Structure formats: C-alpha cells, structure tokens
Short mmCIF file of C-alpha atoms in Angstrom, two decimals:
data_model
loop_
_atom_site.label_atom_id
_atom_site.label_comp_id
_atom_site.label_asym_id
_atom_site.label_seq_id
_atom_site.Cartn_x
_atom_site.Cartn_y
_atom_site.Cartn_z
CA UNK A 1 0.00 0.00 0.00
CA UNK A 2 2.66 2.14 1.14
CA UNK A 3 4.65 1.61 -2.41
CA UNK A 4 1.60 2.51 -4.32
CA UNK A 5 0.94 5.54 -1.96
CA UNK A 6 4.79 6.48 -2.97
CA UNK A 7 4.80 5.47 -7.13
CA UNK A 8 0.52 6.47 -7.60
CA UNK A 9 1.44 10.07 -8.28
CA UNK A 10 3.22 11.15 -11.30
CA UNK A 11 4.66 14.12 -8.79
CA UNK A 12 6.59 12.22 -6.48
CA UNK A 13 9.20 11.61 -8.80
CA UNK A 14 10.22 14.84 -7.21
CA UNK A 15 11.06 12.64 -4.35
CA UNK A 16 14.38 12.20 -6.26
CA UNK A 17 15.10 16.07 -5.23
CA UNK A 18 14.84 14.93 -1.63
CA UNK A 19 18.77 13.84 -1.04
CA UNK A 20 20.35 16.78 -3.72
CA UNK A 21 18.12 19.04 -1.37
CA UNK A 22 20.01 17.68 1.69
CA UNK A 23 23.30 17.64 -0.03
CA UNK A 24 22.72 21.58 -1.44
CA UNK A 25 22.48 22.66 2.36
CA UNK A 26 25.05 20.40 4.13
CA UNK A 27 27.74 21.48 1.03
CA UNK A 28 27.02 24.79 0.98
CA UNK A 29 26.27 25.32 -2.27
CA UNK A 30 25.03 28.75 -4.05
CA UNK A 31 21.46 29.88 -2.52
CA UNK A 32 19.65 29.52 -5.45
CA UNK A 33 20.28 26.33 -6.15
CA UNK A 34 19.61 25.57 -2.45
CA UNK A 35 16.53 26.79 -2.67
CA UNK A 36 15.43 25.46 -5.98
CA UNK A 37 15.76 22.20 -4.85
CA UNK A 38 14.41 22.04 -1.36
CA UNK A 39 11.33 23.84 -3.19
CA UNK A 40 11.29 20.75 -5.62
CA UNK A 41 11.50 18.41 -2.56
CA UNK A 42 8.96 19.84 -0.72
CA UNK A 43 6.12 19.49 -2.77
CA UNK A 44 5.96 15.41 -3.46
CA UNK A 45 6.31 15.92 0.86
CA UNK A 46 3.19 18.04 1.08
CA UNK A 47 1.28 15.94 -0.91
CA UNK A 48 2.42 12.44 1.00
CA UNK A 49 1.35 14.23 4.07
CA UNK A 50 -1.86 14.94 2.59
CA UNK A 51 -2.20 11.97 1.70
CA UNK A 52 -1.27 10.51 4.87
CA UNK A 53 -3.53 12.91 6.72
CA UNK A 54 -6.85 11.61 4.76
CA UNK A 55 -5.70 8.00 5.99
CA UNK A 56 -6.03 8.93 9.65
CA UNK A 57 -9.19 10.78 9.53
CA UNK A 58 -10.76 7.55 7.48
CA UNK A 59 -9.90 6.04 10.75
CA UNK A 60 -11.98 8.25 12.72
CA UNK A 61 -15.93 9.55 12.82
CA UNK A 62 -17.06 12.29 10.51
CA UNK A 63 -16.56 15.50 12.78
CA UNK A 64 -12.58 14.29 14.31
CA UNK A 65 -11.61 13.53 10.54
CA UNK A 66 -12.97 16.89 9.58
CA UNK A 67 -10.77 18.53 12.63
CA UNK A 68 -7.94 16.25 11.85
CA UNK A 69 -8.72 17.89 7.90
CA UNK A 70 -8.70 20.84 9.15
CA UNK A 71 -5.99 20.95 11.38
CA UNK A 72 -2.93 19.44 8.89
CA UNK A 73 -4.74 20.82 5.78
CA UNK A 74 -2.47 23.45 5.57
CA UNK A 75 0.68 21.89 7.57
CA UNK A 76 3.25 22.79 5.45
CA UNK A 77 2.08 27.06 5.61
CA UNK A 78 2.15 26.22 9.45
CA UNK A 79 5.24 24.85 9.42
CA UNK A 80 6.97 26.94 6.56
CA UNK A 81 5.84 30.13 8.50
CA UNK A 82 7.06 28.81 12.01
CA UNK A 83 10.60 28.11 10.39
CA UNK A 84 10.35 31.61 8.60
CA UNK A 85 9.07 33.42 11.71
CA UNK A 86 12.28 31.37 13.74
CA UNK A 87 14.56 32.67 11.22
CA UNK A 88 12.98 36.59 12.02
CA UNK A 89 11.47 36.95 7.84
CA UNK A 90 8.78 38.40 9.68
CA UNK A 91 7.90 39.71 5.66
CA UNK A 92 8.49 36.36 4.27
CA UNK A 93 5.65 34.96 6.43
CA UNK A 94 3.30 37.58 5.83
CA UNK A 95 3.42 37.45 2.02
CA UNK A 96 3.48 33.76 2.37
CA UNK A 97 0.66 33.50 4.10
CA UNK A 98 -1.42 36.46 2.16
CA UNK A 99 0.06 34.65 -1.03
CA UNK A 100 -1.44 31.20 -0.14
CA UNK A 101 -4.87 32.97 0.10
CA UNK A 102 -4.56 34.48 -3.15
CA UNK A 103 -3.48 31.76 -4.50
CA UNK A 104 -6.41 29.66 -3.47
CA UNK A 105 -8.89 32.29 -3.95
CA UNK A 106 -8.30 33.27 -7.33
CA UNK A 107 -5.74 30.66 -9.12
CA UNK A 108 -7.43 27.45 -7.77
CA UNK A 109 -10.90 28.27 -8.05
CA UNK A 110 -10.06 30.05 -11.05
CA UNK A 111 -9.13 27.16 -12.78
CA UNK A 112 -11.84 25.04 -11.50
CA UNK A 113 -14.37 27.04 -13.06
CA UNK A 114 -12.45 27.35 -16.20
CA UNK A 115 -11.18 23.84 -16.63
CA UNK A 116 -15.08 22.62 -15.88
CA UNK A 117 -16.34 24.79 -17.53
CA UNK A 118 -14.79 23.87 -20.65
CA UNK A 119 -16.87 20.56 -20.15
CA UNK A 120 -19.89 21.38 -18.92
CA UNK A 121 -21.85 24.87 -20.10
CA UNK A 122 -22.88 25.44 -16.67
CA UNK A 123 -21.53 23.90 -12.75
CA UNK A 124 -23.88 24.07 -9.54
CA UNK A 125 -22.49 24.15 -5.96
CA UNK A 126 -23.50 24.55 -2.46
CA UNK A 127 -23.67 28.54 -2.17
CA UNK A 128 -24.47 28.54 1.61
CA UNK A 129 -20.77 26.52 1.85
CA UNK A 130 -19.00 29.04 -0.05
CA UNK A 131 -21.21 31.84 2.04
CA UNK A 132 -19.94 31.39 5.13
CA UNK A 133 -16.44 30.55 3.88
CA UNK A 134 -16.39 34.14 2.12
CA UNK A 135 -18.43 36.13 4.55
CA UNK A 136 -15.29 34.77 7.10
CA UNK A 137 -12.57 35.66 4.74
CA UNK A 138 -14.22 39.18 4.27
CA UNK A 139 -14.25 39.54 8.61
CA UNK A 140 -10.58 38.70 8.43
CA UNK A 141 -10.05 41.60 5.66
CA UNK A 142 -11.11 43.46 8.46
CA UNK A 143 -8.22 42.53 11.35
CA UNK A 144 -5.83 43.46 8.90
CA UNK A 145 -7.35 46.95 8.45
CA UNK A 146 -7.73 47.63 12.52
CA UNK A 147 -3.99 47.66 13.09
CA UNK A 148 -2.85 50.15 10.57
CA UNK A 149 -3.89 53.44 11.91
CA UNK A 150 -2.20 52.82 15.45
CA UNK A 151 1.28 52.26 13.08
CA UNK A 152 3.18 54.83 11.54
CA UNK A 153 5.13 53.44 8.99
CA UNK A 154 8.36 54.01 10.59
CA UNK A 155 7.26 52.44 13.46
CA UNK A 156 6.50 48.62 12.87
CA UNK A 157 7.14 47.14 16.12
CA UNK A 158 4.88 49.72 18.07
CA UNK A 159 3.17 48.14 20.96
CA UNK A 160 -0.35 49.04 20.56
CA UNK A 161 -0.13 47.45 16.44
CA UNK A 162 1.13 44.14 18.89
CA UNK A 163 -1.63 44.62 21.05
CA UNK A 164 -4.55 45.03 18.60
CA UNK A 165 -2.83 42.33 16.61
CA UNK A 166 -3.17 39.77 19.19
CA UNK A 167 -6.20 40.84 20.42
CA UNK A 168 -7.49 40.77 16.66
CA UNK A 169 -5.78 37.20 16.39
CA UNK A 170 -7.71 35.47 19.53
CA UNK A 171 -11.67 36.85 17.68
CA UNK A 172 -10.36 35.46 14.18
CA UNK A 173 -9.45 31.65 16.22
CA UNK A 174 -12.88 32.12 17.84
CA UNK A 175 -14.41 32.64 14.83
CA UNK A 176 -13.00 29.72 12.86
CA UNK A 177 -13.59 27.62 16.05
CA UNK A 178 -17.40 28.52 15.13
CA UNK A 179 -17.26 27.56 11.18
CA UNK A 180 -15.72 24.34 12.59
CA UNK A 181 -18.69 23.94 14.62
CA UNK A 182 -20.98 25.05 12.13
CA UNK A 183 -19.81 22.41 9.51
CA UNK A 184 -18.98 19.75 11.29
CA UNK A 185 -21.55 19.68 14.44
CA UNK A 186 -24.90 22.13 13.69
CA UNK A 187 -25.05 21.82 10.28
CA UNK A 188 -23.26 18.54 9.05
CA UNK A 189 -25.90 17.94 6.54
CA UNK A 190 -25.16 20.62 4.20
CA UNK A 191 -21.56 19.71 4.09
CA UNK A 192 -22.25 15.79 3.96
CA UNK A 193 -19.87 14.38 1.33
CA UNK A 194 -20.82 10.79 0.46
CA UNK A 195 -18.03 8.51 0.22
CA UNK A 196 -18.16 4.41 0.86
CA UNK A 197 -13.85 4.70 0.51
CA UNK A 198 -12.43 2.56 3.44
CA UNK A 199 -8.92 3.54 4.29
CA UNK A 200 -6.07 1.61 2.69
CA UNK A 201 -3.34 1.86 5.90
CA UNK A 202 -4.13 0.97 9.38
CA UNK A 203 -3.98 3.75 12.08
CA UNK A 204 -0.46 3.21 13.29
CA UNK A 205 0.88 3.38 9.92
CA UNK A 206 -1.20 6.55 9.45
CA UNK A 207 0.05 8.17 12.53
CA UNK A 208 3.62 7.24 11.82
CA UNK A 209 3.24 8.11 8.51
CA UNK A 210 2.26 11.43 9.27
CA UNK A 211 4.33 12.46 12.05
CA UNK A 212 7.23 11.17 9.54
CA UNK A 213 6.58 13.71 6.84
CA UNK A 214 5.91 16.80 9.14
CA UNK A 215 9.35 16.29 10.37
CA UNK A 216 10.49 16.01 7.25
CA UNK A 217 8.68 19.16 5.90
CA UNK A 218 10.46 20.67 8.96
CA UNK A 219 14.07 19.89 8.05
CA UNK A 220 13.61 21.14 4.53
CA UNK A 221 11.92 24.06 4.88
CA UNK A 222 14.48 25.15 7.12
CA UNK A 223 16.79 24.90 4.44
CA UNK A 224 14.17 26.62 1.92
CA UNK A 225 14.03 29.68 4.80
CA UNK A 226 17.94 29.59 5.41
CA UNK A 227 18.72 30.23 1.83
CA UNK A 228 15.91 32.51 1.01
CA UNK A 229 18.15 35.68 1.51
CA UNK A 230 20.58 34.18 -0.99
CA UNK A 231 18.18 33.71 -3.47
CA UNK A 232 16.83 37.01 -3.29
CA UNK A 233 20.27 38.30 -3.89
CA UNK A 234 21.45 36.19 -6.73
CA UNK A 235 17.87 36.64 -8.66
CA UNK A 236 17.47 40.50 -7.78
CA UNK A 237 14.06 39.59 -6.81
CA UNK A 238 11.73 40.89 -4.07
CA UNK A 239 11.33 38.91 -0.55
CA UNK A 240 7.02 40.05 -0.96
CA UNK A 241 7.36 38.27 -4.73
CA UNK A 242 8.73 34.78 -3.18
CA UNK A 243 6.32 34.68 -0.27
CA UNK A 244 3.02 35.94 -2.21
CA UNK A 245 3.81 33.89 -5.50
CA UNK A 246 6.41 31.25 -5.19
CA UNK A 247 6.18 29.88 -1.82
CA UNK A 248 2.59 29.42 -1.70
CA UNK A 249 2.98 26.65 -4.73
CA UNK A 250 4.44 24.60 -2.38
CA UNK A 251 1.89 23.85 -0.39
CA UNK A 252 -0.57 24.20 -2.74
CA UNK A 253 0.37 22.55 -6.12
CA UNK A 254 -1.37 19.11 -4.95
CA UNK A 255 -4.25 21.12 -3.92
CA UNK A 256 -4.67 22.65 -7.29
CA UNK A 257 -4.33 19.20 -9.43
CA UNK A 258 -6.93 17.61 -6.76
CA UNK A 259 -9.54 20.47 -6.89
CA UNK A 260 -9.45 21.03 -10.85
CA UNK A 261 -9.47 16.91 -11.10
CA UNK A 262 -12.96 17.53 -9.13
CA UNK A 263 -14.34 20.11 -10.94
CA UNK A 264 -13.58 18.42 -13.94
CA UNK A 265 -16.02 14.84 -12.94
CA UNK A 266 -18.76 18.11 -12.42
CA UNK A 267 -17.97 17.32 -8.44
CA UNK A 268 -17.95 21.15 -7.76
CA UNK A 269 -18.75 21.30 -4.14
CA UNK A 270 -15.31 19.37 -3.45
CA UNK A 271 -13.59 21.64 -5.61
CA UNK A 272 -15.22 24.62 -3.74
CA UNK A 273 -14.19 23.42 -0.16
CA UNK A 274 -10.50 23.12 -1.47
CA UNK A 275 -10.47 26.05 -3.20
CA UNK A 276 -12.36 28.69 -0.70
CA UNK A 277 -12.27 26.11 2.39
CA UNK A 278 -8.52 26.33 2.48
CA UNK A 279 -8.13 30.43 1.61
CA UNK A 280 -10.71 30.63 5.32
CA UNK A 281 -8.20 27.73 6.99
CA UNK A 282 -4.94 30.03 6.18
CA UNK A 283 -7.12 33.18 6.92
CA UNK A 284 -9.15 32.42 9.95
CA UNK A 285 -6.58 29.19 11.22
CA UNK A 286 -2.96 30.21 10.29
CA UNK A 287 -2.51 33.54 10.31
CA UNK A 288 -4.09 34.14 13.82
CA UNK A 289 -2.10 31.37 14.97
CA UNK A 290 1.03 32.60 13.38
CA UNK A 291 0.70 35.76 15.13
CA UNK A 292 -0.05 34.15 18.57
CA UNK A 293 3.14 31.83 18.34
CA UNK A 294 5.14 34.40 17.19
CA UNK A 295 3.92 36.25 21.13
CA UNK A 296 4.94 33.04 22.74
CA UNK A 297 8.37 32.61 21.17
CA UNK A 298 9.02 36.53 21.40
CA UNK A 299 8.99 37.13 17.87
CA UNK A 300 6.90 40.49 17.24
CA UNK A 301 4.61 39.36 14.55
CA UNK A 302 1.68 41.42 13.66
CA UNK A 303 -1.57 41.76 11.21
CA UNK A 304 0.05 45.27 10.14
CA UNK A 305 0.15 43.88 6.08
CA UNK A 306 1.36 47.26 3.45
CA UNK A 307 -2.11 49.01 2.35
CA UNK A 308 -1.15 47.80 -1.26
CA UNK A 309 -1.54 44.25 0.04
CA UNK A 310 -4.76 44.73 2.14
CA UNK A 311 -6.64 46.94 -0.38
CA UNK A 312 -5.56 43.78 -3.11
CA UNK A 313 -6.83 41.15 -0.48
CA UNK A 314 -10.19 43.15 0.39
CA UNK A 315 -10.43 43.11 -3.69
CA UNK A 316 -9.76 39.85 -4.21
CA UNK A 317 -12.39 38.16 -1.64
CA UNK A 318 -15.12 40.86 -3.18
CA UNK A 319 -14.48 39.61 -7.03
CA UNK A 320 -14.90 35.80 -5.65
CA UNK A 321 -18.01 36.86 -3.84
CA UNK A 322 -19.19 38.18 -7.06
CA UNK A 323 -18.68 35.12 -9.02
CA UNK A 324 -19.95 32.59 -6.63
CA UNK A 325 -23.12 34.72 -5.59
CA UNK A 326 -25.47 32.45 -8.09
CA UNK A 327 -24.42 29.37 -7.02
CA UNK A 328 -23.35 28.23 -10.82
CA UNK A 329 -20.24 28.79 -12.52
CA UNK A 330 -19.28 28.55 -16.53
CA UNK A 331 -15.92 28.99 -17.90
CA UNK A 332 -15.88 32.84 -18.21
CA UNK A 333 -16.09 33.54 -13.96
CA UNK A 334 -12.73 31.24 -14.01
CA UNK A 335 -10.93 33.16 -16.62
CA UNK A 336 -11.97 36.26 -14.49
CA UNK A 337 -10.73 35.02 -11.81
CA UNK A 338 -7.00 33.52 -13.37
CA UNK A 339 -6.47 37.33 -14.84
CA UNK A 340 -6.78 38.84 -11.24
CA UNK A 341 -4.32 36.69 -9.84
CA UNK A 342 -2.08 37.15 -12.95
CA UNK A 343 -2.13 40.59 -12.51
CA UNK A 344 -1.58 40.45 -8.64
CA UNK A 345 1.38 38.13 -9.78
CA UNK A 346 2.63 41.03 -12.12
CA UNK A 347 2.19 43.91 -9.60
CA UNK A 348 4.42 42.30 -7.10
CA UNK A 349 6.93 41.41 -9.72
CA UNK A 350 7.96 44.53 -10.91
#
C-alpha cells in the first residue's frame, strides 16, 4: 500500500530532489540552487502528508476527521511560517501567508471554473458553503485593516499594532472555532460528502506516517528559509514576490491538481471546499495562529500587512463573492478570476 501511496502520483518523482536538497544545504552550495531544490523536494512531501492525513481521519468519525482535515490541511504554511518566523522573515511569512490565500482564492478556483467549464456549459455548488467561507474571509479583511492606523510606517514594532494584533488574532481563532462547529456539528448535513472509501493503511501506519513527513517538511523548509536571503540576492528579486507567488505553490500545487481533477467529474462542491475552504483555513486558522506563536516565542509578529496588500486582499475576496453569488459557474467567472491573480502576480513582480 505504502509503495503505491509512494509510485501512484506522477509528482513524487520529485522525491528524487529529496537527497540533492540535503546535499545543497550540508555542502554549501550557491542559494539559489539551495533553494530550488528544497522547493522541488517539498512538494511530493506536502502531498504524501496529505495523503497521509486523509488516511487517519478515514480512521476516525465524521466531525474528528474533519478537525484532523482541518488541522494538517495546511501543515506545510504552518510549518513553513514557524521556520520563517524562527529565522525573524517576519515579511516572508506575511506574504506567504497572504500569497497562499490568493493563491487559493483566485488561481485554484479560477481554474476550477475554467477547466469545468470547458466541459460542462454550466456547474452548480453549495452557495451557503461558499457563504460562510467568504463572509469569514471578508471579517478577516477586516483585522488586517484595525492595526494600521495605530502604526506609523516608521514604526512597525509599536506596541499598541502588537496589542490590537493579538487581540485581533484570539476573535479570528474564535471565529474559525465557530465555522468548525458550524460544519462539522450544527449543520453537518449541508456539508455531507458521500463517500463508501475505506482507508487503505491501518492507524499506526497513518500516525507514523504522518508524524514522519511533518518532520520532514520541517528539516527542509528550514533549508528553503535559510537560503531565502541568498536567493533574493542572486535573482534580484523581491522577498514580498517569493512569499506571495512562489512559496505558496508549495503547499498548494497538490491542492490545485486535486480540486481542478474535481471540478472536472462536475464534483464542484469538493472543488469549492478546497479552493475557498482552504483560503478561510490560512485566513481564519494560520494567520491568527502565526501571530499568537510568534507572542509566545518573542517574535513580534503582527496583522500590520502594506495598504497595497490589504486593499488587493479586500479586492480579491469581493471579485470571488461576485462570481460565486449564483451558485453556478461557466468557464468565463474562471478566466476572471485567473487574470486577477495574474495581474496580482505582475504587480508584485515589478
């Protein structure tokens, strides 16, 4: 099972990056190339630990598999931003995080409406899902926005931006702690997925399995943070470009094959809850809890994003509100939605 987990997807041939990844750090060799090819070795590791994770929650009932979901859905941003945050690319983890919403948002659901729509003429989906996700996403829009006046922009470590920050942090974790609810306990039935597929490793294996790749996620992206300055350097890039644009395809290149895959059998609500379900889990899950670990390792971490970046987000969430407002999609609303995050993508470039 474990060998057919390993050779089933075409993309973990990347596994072959895993010990030139290694060797690149240990050997010192130039930063781009370091990072290159940890970046190549991470992603075959974030999609064995998805994998993985789906294995345990088989194990258990319908609301602990949807917080086990939940919880390691977006391990490697977790993780990624913890090493980041360690390594003080405080601006790294931002635009990494921001990035991986964006990403989501726009690119992945983008392409699920395009790439279905090219099939069917028309897609339904569960608009109350997609509600709740985006009426969330728009309320964290908003604890970006509260910290900026109390920061002048000389001033980013002022206390008050801290406070309101963490204070801002705690309502967000409350408030995803109610979605969780909402989905998983009050109402179940409108998120029901039916699936008869047993799980294909036992629980141990599972477990092991999973703690196995988080630690390996851990070493490497360590060596993706290390040699991010490097990289910047050498390629005469921006540190906002790598953590809105290229980071975020780490964790989220599996996600994009898997949701377009489902949008393309006309199962649109599963594309939807990848697509929007995991732009609410980094907005309402991650970057709260970013900021709060950040507080307990001393690390002064805050929602205070560049107005550029907020105004973009706010924009963002209110064109994918637009498009998903009818319940239906068609090829057109995806296109719309690919050119917004191209352009993003082109803004922070240059």
């Amino acid at each position: 099972v474990l060998y057919e987990m390993l050779m089933g997807k075409a993309i973990n041939i990347l596994l072959l990056f895993l010990p030139l990844a290694y060797a690149s750090h240990v050997l010192e060799w130039r930063p781009t190339l370091v990072f290159w090819l940890n970046f190549m070795a991470m992603v075959p590791l974030a999609s064995l630990l998805g994998d993985f994770t789906e294995e345990l929650a088989m194990h258990t009932n319908q609301t602990i598999g949807g917080l086990i979901n939940a919880s390691f859905g977006n391990a490697i941003e977790i993780v990624v931003s913890i090493q980041a945050l360690l390594a003080n690319e405080i601006r790294v983890v931002q635009a990494s995080l921001i990035g991986s919403v964006f990403s989501n948002l726009l690119l992945v659901q983008g392409f699920c409406f395009f790439c279905g729509g090219l099939k069917f003429q028309q897609q339904k989906f569960n608009p109350v899902a997609a509600s709740a996700n985006l009426s969330l996403l728009l309320l964290s829009s908003m604890a970006l926005i509260l910290p900026t006046p109390y920061a002048s922009y000389a001033e980013i470590e002022n206390e008050d931006v801290l406070l309101v920050s963490r204070i801002a942090a705690v309502f967000l974790l409350c408030m995803y702690i109610q979605l969780l609810i909402f989905q998983l306990v009050t109402h179940k039935d409108l998120f029901d997925e039916e699936s008869d597929e047993k799980p294909a490793l036992s629980f141990f294996a599972a477990a092991v399995g999973l703690v196995s790749m988080t630690m390996l996620v851990t070493v490497f992206s360590e060596f993706l943070v290390a040699s991010i300055d490097g990289f910047v350097s050498e390629c005469g890039i921006s540190k906002t470009f790598v953590g809105v644009i290229i980071l975020p395809i780490v964790g989220n290149a599996v996600e994009h094959i898997t949701a377009v895959s489902m949008a393309m059998k006309n199962k649109m609500d599963l594309a939807m809850g990848i697509a929007i379900g995991s732009s609410t889990q980094i907005a309402m899950f991650v970057i709260p809890l970013t900021v709060l670990i950040g507080w307990g390792c001393g690390k002064d971490i805050t929602l205070k994003y560049p107005p550029y970046e907020v105004m973009l987000y706010i924009l963002s969430i209110l064109i994918s509100i637009s498009s998903t407002t009818s319940g239906t999609t068609n090829w057109l609303g995806g296109s719309l939605l690919i050119f917004t995050y191209l352009m993003i993508a082109a803004g922070f470039y240059f």
